[in-house]
JSON list of C-alpha atoms in Angstrom, two decimals:
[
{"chain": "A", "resi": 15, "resn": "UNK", "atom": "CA", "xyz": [-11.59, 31.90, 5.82]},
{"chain": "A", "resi": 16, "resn": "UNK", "atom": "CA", "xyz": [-12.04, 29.61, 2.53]},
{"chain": "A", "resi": 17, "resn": "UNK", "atom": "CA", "xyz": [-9.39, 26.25, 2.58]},
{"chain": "A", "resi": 18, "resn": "UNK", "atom": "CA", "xyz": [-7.20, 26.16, -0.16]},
{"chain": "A", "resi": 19, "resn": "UNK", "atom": "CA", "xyz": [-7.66, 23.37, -2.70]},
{"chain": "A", "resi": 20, "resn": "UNK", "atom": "CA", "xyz": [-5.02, 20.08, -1.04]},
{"chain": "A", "resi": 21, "resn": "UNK", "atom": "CA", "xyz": [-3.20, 17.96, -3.34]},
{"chain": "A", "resi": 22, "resn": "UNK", "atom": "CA", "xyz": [-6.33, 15.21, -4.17]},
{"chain": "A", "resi": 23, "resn": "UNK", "atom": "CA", "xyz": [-4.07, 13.27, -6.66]},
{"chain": "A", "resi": 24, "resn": "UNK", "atom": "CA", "xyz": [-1.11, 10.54, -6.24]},
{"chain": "A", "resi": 25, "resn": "UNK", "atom": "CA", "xyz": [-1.41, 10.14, -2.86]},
{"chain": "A", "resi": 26, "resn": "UNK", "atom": "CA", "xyz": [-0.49, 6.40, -2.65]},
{"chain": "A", "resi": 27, "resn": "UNK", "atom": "CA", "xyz": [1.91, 6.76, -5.33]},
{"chain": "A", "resi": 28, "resn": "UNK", "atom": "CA", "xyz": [3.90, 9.09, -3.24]},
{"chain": "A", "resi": 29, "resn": "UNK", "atom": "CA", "xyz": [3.65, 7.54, -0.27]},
{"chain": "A", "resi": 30, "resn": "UNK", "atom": "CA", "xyz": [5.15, 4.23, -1.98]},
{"chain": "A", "resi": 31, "resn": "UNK", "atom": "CA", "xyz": [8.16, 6.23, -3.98]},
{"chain": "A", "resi": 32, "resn": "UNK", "atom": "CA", "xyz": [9.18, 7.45, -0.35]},
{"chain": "A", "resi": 33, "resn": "UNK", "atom": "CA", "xyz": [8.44, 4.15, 1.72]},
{"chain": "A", "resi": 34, "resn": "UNK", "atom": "CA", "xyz": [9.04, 1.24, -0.58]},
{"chain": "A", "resi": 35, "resn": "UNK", "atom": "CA", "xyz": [12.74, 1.93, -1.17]},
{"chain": "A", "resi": 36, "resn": "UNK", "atom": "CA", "xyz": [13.33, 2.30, 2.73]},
{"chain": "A", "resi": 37, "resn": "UNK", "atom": "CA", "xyz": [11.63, -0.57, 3.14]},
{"chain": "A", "resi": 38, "resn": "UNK", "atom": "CA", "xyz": [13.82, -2.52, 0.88]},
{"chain": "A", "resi": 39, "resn": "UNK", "atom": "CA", "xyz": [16.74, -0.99, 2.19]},
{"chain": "A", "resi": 40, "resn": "UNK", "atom": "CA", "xyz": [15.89, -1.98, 5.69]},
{"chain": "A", "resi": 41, "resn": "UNK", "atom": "CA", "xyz": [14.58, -5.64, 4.62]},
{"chain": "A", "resi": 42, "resn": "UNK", "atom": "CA", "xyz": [18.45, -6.27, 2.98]},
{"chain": "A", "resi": 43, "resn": "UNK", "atom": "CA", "xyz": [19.86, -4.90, 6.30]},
{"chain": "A", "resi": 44, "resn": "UNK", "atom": "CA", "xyz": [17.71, -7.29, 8.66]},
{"chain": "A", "resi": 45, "resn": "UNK", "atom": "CA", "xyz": [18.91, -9.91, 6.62]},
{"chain": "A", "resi": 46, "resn": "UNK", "atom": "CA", "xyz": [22.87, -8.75, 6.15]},
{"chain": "A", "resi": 47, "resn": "UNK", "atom": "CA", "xyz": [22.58, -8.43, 9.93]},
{"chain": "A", "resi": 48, "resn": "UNK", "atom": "CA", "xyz": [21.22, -11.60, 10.32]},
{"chain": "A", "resi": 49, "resn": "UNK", "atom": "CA", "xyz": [23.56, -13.81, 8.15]},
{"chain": "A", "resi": 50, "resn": "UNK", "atom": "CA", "xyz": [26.35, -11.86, 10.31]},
{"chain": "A", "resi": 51, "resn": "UNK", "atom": "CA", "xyz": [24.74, -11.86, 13.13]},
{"chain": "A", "resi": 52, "resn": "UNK", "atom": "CA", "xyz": [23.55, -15.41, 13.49]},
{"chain": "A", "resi": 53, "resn": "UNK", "atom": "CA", "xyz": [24.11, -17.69, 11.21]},
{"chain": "A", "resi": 54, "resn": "UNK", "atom": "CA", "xyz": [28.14, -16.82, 10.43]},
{"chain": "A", "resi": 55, "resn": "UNK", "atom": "CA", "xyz": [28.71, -16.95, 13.65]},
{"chain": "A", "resi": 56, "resn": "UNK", "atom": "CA", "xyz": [27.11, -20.00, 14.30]},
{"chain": "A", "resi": 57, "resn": "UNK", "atom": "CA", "xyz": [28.55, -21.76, 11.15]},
{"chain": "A", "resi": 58, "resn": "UNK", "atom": "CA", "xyz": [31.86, -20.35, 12.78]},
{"chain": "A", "resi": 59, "resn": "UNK", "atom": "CA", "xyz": [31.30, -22.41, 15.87]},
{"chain": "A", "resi": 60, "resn": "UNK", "atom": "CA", "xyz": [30.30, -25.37, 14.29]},
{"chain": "A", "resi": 61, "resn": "UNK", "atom": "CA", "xyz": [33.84, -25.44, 11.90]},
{"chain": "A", "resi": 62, "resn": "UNK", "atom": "CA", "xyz": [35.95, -24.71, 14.75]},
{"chain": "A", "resi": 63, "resn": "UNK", "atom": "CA", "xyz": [34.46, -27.42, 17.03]},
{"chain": "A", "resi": 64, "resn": "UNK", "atom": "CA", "xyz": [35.32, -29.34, 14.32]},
{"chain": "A", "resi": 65, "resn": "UNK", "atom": "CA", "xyz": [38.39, -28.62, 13.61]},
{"chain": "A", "resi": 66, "resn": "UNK", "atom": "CA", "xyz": [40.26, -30.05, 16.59]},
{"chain": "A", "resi": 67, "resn": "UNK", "atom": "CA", "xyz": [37.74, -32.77, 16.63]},
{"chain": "A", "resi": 68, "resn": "UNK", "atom": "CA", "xyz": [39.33, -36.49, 16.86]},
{"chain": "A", "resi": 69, "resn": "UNK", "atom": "CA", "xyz": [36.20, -39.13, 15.88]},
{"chain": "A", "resi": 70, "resn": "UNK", "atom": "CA", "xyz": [38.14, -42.12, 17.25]},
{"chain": "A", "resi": 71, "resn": "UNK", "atom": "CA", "xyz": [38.64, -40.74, 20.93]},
{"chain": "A", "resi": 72, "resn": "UNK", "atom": "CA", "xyz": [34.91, -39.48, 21.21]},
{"chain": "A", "resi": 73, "resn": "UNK", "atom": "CA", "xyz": [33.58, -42.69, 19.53]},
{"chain": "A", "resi": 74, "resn": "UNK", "atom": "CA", "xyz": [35.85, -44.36, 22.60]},
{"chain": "A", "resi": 75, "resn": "UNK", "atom": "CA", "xyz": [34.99, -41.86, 25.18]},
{"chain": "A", "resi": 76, "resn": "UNK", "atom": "CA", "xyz": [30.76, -42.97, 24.24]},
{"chain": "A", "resi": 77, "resn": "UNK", "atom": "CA", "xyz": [31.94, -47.25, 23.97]},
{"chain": "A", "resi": 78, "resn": "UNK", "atom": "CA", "xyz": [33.49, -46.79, 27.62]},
{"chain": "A", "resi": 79, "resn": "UNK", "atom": "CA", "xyz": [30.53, -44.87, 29.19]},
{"chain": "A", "resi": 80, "resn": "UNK", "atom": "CA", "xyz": [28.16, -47.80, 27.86]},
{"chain": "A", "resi": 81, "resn": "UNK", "atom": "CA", "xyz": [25.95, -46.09, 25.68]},
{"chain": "A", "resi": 82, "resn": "UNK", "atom": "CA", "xyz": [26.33, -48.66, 22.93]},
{"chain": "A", "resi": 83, "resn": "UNK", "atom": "CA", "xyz": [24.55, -51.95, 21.60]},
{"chain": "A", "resi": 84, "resn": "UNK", "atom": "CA", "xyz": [26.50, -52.91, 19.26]},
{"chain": "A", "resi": 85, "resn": "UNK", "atom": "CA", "xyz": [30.11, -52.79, 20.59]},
{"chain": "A", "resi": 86, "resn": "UNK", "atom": "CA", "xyz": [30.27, -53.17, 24.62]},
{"chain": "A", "resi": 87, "resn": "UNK", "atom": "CA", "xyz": [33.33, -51.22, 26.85]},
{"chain": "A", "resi": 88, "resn": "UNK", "atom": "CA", "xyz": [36.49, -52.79, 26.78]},
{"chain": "A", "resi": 89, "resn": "UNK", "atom": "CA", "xyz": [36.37, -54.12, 30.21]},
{"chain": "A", "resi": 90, "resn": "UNK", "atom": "CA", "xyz": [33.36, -56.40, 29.80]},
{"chain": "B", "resi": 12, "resn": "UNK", "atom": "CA", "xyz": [33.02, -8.86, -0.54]},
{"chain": "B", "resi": 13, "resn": "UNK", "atom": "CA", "xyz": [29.05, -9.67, 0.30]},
{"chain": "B", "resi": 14, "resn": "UNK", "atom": "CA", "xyz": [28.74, -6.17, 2.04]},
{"chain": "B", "resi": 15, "resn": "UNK", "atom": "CA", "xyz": [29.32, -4.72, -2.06]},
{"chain": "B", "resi": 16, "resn": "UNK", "atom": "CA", "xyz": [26.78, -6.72, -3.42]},
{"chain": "B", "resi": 17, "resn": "UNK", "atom": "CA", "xyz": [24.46, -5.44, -1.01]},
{"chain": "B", "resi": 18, "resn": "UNK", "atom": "CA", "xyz": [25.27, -2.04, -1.07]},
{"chain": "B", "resi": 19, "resn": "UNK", "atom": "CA", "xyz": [25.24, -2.47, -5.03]},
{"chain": "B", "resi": 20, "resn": "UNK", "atom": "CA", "xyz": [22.08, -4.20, -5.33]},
{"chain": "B", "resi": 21, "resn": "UNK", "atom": "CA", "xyz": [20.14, -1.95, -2.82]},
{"chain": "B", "resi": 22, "resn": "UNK", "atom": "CA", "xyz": [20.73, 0.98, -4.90]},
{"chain": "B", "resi": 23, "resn": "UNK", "atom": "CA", "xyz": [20.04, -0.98, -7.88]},
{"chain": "B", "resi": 24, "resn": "UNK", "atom": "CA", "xyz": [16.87, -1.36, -6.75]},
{"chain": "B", "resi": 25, "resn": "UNK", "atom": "CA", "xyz": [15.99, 1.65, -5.53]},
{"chain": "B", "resi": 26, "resn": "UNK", "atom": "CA", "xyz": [16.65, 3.03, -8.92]},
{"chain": "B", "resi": 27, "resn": "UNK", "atom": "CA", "xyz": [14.70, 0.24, -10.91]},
{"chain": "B", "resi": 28, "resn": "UNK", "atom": "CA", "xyz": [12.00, 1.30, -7.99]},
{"chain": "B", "resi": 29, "resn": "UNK", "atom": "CA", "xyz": [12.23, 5.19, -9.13]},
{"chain": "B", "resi": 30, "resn": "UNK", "atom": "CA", "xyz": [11.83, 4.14, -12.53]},
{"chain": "B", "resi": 31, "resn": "UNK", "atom": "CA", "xyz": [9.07, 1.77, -12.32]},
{"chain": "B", "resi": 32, "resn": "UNK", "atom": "CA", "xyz": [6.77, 4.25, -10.68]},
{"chain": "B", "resi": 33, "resn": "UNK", "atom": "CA", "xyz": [8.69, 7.47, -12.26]},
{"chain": "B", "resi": 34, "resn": "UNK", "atom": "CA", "xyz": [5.33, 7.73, -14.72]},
{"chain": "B", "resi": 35, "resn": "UNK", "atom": "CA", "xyz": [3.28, 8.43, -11.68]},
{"chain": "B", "resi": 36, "resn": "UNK", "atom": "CA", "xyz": [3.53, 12.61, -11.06]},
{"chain": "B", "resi": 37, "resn": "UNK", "atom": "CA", "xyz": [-0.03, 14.01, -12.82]},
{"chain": "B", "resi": 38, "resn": "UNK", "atom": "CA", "xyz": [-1.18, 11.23, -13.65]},
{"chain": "B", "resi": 39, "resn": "UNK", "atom": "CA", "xyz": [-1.03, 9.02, -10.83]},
{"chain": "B", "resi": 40, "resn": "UNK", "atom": "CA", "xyz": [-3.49, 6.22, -12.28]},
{"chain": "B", "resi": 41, "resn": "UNK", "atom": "CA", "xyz": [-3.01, 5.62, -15.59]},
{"chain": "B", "resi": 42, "resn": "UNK", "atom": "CA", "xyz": [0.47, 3.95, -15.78]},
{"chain": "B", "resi": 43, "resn": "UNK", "atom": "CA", "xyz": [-1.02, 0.84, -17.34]},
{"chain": "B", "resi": 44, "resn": "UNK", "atom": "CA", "xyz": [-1.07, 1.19, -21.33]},
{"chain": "B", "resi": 45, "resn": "UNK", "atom": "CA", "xyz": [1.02, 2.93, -23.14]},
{"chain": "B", "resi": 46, "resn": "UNK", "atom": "CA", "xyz": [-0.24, 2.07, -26.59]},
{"chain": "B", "resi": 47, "resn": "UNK", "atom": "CA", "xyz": [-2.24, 5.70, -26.62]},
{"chain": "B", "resi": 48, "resn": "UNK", "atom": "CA", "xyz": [-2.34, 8.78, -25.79]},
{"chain": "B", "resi": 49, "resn": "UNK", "atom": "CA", "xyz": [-1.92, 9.87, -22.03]},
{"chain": "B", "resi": 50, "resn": "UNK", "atom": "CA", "xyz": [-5.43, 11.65, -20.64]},
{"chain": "B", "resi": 51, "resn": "UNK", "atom": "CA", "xyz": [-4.70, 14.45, -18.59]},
{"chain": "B", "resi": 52, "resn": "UNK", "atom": "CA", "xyz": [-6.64, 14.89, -15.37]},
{"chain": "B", "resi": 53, "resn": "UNK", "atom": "CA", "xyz": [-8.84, 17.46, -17.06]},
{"chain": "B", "resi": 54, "resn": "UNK", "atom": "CA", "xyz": [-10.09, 14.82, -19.47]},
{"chain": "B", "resi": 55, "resn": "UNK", "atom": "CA", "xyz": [-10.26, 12.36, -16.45]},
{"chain": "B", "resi": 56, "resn": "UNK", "atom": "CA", "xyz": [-12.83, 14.61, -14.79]},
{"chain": "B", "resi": 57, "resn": "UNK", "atom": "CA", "xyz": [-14.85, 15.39, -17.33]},
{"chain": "B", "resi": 58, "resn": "UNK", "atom": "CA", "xyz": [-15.31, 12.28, -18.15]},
{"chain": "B", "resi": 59, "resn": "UNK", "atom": "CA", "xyz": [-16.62, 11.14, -15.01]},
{"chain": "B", "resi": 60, "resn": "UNK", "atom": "CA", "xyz": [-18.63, 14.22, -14.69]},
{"chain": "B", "resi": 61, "resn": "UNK", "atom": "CA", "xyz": [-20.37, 13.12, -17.85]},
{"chain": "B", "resi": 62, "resn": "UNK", "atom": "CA", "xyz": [-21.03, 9.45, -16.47]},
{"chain": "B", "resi": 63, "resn": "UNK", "atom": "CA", "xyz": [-22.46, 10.64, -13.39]},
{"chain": "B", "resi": 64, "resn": "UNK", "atom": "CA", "xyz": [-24.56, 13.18, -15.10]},
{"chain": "B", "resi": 65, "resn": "UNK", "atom": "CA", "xyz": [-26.20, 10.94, -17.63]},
{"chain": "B", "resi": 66, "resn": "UNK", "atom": "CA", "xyz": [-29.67, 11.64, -16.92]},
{"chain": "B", "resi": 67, "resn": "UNK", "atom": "CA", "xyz": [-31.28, 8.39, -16.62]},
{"chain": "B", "resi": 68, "resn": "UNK", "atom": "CA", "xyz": [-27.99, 7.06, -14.75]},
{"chain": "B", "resi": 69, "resn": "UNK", "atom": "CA", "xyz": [-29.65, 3.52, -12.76]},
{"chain": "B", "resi": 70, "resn": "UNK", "atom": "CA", "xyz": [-28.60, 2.41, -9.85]},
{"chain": "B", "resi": 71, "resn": "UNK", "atom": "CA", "xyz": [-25.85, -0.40, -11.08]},
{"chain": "B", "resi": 72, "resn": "UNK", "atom": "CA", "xyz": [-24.10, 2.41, -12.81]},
{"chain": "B", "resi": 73, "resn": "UNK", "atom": "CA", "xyz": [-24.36, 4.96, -9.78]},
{"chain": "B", "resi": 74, "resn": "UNK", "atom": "CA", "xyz": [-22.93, 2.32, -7.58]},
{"chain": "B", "resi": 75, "resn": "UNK", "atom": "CA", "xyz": [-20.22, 0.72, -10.30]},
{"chain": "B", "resi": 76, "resn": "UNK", "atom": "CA", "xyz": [-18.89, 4.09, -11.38]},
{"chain": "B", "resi": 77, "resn": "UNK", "atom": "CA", "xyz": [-18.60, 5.38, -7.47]},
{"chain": "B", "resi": 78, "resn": "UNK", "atom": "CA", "xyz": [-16.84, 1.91, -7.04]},
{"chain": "B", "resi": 79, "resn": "UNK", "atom": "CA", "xyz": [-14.67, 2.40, -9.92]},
{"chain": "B", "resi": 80, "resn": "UNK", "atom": "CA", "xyz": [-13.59, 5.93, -8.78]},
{"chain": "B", "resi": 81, "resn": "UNK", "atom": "CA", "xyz": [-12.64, 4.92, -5.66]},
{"chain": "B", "resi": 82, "resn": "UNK", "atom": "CA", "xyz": [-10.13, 2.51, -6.72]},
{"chain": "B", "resi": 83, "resn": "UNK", "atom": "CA", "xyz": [-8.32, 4.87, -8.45]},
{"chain": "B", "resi": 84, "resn": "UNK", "atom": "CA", "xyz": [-5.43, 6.43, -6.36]},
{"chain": "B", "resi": 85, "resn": "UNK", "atom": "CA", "xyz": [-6.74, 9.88, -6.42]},
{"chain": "B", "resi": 86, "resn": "UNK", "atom": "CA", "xyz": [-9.33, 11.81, -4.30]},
{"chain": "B", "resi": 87, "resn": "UNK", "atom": "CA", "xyz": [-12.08, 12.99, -6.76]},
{"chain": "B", "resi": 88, "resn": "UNK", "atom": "CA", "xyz": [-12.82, 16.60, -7.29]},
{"chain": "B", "resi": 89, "resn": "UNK", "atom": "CA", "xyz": [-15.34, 18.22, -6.06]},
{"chain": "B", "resi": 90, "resn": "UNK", "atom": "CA", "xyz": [-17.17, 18.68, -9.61]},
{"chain": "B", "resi": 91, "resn": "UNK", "atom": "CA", "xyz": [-17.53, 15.02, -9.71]},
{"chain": "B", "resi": 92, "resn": "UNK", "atom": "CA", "xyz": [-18.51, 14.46, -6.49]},
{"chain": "B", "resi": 93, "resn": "UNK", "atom": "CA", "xyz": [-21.36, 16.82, -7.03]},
{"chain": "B", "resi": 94, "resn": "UNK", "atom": "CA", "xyz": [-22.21, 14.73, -10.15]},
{"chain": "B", "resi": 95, "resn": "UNK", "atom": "CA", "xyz": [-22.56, 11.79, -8.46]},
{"chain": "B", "resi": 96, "resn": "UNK", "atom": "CA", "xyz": [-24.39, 13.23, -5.80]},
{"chain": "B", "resi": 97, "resn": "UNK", "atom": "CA", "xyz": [-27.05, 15.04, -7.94]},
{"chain": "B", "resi": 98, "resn": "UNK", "atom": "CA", "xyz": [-27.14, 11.01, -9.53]},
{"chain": "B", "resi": 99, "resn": "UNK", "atom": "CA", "xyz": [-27.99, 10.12, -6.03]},
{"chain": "B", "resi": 100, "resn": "UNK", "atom": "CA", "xyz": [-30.92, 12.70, -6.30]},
{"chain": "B", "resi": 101, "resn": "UNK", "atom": "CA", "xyz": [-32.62, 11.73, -9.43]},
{"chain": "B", "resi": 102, "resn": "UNK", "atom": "CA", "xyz": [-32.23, 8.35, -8.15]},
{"chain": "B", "resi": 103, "resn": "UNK", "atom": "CA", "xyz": [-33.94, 9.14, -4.85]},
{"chain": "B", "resi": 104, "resn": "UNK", "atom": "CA", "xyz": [-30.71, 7.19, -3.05]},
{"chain": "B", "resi": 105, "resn": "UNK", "atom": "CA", "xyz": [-29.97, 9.17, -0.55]},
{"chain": "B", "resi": 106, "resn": "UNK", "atom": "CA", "xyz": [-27.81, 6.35, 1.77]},
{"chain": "B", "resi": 107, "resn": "UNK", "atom": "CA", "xyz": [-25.86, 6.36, -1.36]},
{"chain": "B", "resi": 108, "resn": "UNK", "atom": "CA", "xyz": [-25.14, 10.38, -1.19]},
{"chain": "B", "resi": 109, "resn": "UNK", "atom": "CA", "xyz": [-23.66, 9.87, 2.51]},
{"chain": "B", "resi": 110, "resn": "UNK", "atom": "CA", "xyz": [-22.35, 7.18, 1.78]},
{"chain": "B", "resi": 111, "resn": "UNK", "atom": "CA", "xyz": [-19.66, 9.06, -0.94]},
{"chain": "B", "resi": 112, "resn": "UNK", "atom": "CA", "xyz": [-18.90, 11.68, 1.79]},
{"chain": "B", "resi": 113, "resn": "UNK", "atom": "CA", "xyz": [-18.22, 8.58, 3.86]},
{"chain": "B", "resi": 114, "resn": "UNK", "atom": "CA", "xyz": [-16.11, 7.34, 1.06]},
{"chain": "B", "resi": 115, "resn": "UNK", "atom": "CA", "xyz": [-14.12, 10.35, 0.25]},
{"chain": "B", "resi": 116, "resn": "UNK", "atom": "CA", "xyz": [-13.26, 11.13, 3.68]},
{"chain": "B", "resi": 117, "resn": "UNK", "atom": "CA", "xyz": [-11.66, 7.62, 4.13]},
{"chain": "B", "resi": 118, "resn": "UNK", "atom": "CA", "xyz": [-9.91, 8.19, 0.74]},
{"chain": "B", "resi": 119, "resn": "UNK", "atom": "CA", "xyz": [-8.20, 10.74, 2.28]},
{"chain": "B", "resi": 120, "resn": "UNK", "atom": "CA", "xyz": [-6.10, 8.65, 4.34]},
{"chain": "B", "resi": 121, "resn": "UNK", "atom": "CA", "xyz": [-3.65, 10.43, 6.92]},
{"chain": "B", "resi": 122, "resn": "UNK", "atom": "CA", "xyz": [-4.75, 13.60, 4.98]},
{"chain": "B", "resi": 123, "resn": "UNK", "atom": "CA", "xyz": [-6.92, 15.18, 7.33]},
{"chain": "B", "resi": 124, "resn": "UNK", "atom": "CA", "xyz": [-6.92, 18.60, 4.87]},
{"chain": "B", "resi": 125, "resn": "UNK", "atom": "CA", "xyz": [-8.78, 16.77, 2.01]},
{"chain": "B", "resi": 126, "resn": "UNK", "atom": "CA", "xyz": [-12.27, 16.63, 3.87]},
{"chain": "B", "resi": 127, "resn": "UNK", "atom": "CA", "xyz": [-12.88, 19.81, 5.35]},
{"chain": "B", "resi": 128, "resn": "UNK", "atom": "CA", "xyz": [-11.85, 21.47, 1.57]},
{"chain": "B", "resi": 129, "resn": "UNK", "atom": "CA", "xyz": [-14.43, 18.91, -0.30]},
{"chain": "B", "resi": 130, "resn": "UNK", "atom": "CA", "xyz": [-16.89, 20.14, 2.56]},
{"chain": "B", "resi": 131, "resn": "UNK", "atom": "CA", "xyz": [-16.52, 23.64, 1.99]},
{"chain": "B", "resi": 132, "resn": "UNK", "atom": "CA", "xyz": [-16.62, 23.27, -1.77]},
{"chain": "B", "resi": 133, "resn": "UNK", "atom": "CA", "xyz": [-19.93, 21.05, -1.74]},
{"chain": "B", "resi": 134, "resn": "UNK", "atom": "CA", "xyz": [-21.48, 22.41, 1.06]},
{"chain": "B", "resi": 135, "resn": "UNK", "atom": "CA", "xyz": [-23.88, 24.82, -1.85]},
{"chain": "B", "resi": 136, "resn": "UNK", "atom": "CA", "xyz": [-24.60, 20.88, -3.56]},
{"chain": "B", "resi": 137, "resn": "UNK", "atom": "CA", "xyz": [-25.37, 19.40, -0.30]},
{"chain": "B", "resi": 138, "resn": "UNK", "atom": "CA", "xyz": [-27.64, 22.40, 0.92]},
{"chain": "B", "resi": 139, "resn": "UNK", "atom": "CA", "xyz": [-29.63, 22.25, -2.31]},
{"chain": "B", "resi": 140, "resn": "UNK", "atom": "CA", "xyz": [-29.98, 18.65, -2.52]},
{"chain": "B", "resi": 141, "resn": "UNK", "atom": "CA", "xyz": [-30.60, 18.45, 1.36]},
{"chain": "B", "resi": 142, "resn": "UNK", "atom": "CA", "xyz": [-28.39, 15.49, 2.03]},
{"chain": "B", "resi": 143, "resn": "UNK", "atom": "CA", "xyz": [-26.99, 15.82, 5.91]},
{"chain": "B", "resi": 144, "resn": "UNK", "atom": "CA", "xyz": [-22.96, 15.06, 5.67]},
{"chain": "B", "resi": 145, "resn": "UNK", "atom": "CA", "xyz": [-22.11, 11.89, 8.45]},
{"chain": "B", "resi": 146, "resn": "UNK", "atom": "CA", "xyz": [-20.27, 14.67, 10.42]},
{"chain": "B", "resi": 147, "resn": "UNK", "atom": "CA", "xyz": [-24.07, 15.92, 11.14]},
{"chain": "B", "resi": 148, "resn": "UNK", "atom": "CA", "xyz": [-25.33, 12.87, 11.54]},
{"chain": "B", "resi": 149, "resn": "UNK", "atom": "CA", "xyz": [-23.07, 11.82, 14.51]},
{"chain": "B", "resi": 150, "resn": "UNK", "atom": "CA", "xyz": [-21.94, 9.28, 11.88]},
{"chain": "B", "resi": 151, "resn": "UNK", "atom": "CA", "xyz": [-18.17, 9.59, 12.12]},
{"chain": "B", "resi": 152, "resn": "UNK", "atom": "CA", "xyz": [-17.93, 8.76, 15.56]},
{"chain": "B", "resi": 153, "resn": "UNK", "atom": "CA", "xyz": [-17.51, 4.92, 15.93]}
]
C-alpha cells in the first residue's frame, strides 16, 4: 500500500497564519483582563480611600501616638 | 469606551497579520523581494537538484547547500533529497547521507506523514547507494 505524497511545503507558514492571530488575540485579553482586573480596581481603592480622607486629623492621630521628632503630642 | 479600541485594534491586526503573510500559499519561502519574477516550486527544485548534482560538488558546498535547504520552510522533495544523497556518494560522506534523513525527519515537525512517504520514495536511492536510514540503525531512539 504506497503513501500518498503529504503536503512538504508551508508548513510553518500555516501554522503561524492560524496561531499568531490567536495569540494576539489572547495577549490583548490577558492584558484587558488585567487592567480590569487588577489595576482598576486597585486605582479604585486607592481614590476612594482618598476621598473621605482628612490630612489634618491623621497627621494628629500620628503627633498624639508619638511617632514624631519634630513636633511632640500635645500633652508633653 | 477602552473595550472598542480593543475589539477594533485586535481585528486590525489580525487583518494586517493575514496580509503580511497572505503571499505565503505555493510559495511559502520566497516572500522577500519582489523586484522579480516569482519562481515557482518547480524551478525551486530543479534548481537544487542541479546544485546537488554538480559532479565535482566538495564538501563545503554539500554541507552549505543541505544547510541552506533546511532553513527554508519547506520539506524538500524527494528528487532533491536523492541529489544530495548521491553528492554524499561521490563524496564518500556517508555520516552526511544519514545525517539528511536525520534532518528531514525533524523538518517534519508534528507531521509524522512526511517521513514514512520520503522513505518509501527513496528507499530505491538508499538501496543502491547502500546508506542504512537512522530508523535501521537504532538511531532514532534517544
Amino acid at each position: 500500500m504506497s503513501l500518498a505524497k503529504p503536503a512538504m511545503r508551508g508548513l510553518l507558514g500555516k501554522r503561524l497564519r492560524f496561531h499568531l492571530p490567536i495569540a494576539f488575540a489572547l495577549s490583548v485579553v490577558a492584558a484587558a483582563a488585567f487592567k480590569y482586573g487588577v489595576t482598576e480596581p486597585r486605582k479604585q481603592a486607592y481614590a476612594d480611600f482618598y476621598k473621605q480622607y482628612d490630612a489634618t486629623k491623621e497627621f494628629n492621630n500620628m503627633r498624639e501616638a508619638g511617632i514624631f521628632e519634630s513636633v511632640r503630642p500635645t500633652g508633653k | 469606551m477602552f473595550r472598542a479600541a480593543v475589539r477594533l485594534s485586535v481585528s486590525g491586526a489580525r487583518s494586517l497579520t493575514w496580509t503580511r503573510l497572505g503571499c505565503t500559499a505555493p510559495l511559502a519561502q520566497r516572500c522577500y523581494s519582489h523586484g522579480g519574477k516569482q519562481e515557482t516550486d518547480d524551478e525551486f527544485d530543479a534548481r537544487w537538484v542541479n546544485y546537488f548534482n554538480k559532479a565535482d560538488i566538495d564538501a563545503w558546498e554539500l554541507r552549505k547547500g543541505m544547510n541552506t535547504l533546511i532553513g527554508y520552510d519547506l520539506v524538500p522533495e524527494p528528487k532533491i533529497l536523492d541529489a544530495a544523497l548521491r553528492a554524499c556518494r561521490r563524496l564518500d560522506d556517508l555520516a552526511s547521507a544519514i545525517r539528511i534523513l536525520e534532518a528531514v525527519k525533524d523538518k517534519s515537525g508534528p507531521h509524522k506523514d512526511i517521513y514514512p512517504y520520503l522513505i518509501q520514495e527513496l528507499r530505491p536511492t538508499v538501496d543502491e547507494l547502500g546508506i542504512s536510514t537512522p530508523e535501521e540503525l537504532g538511531m532514532d531512539k534517544l
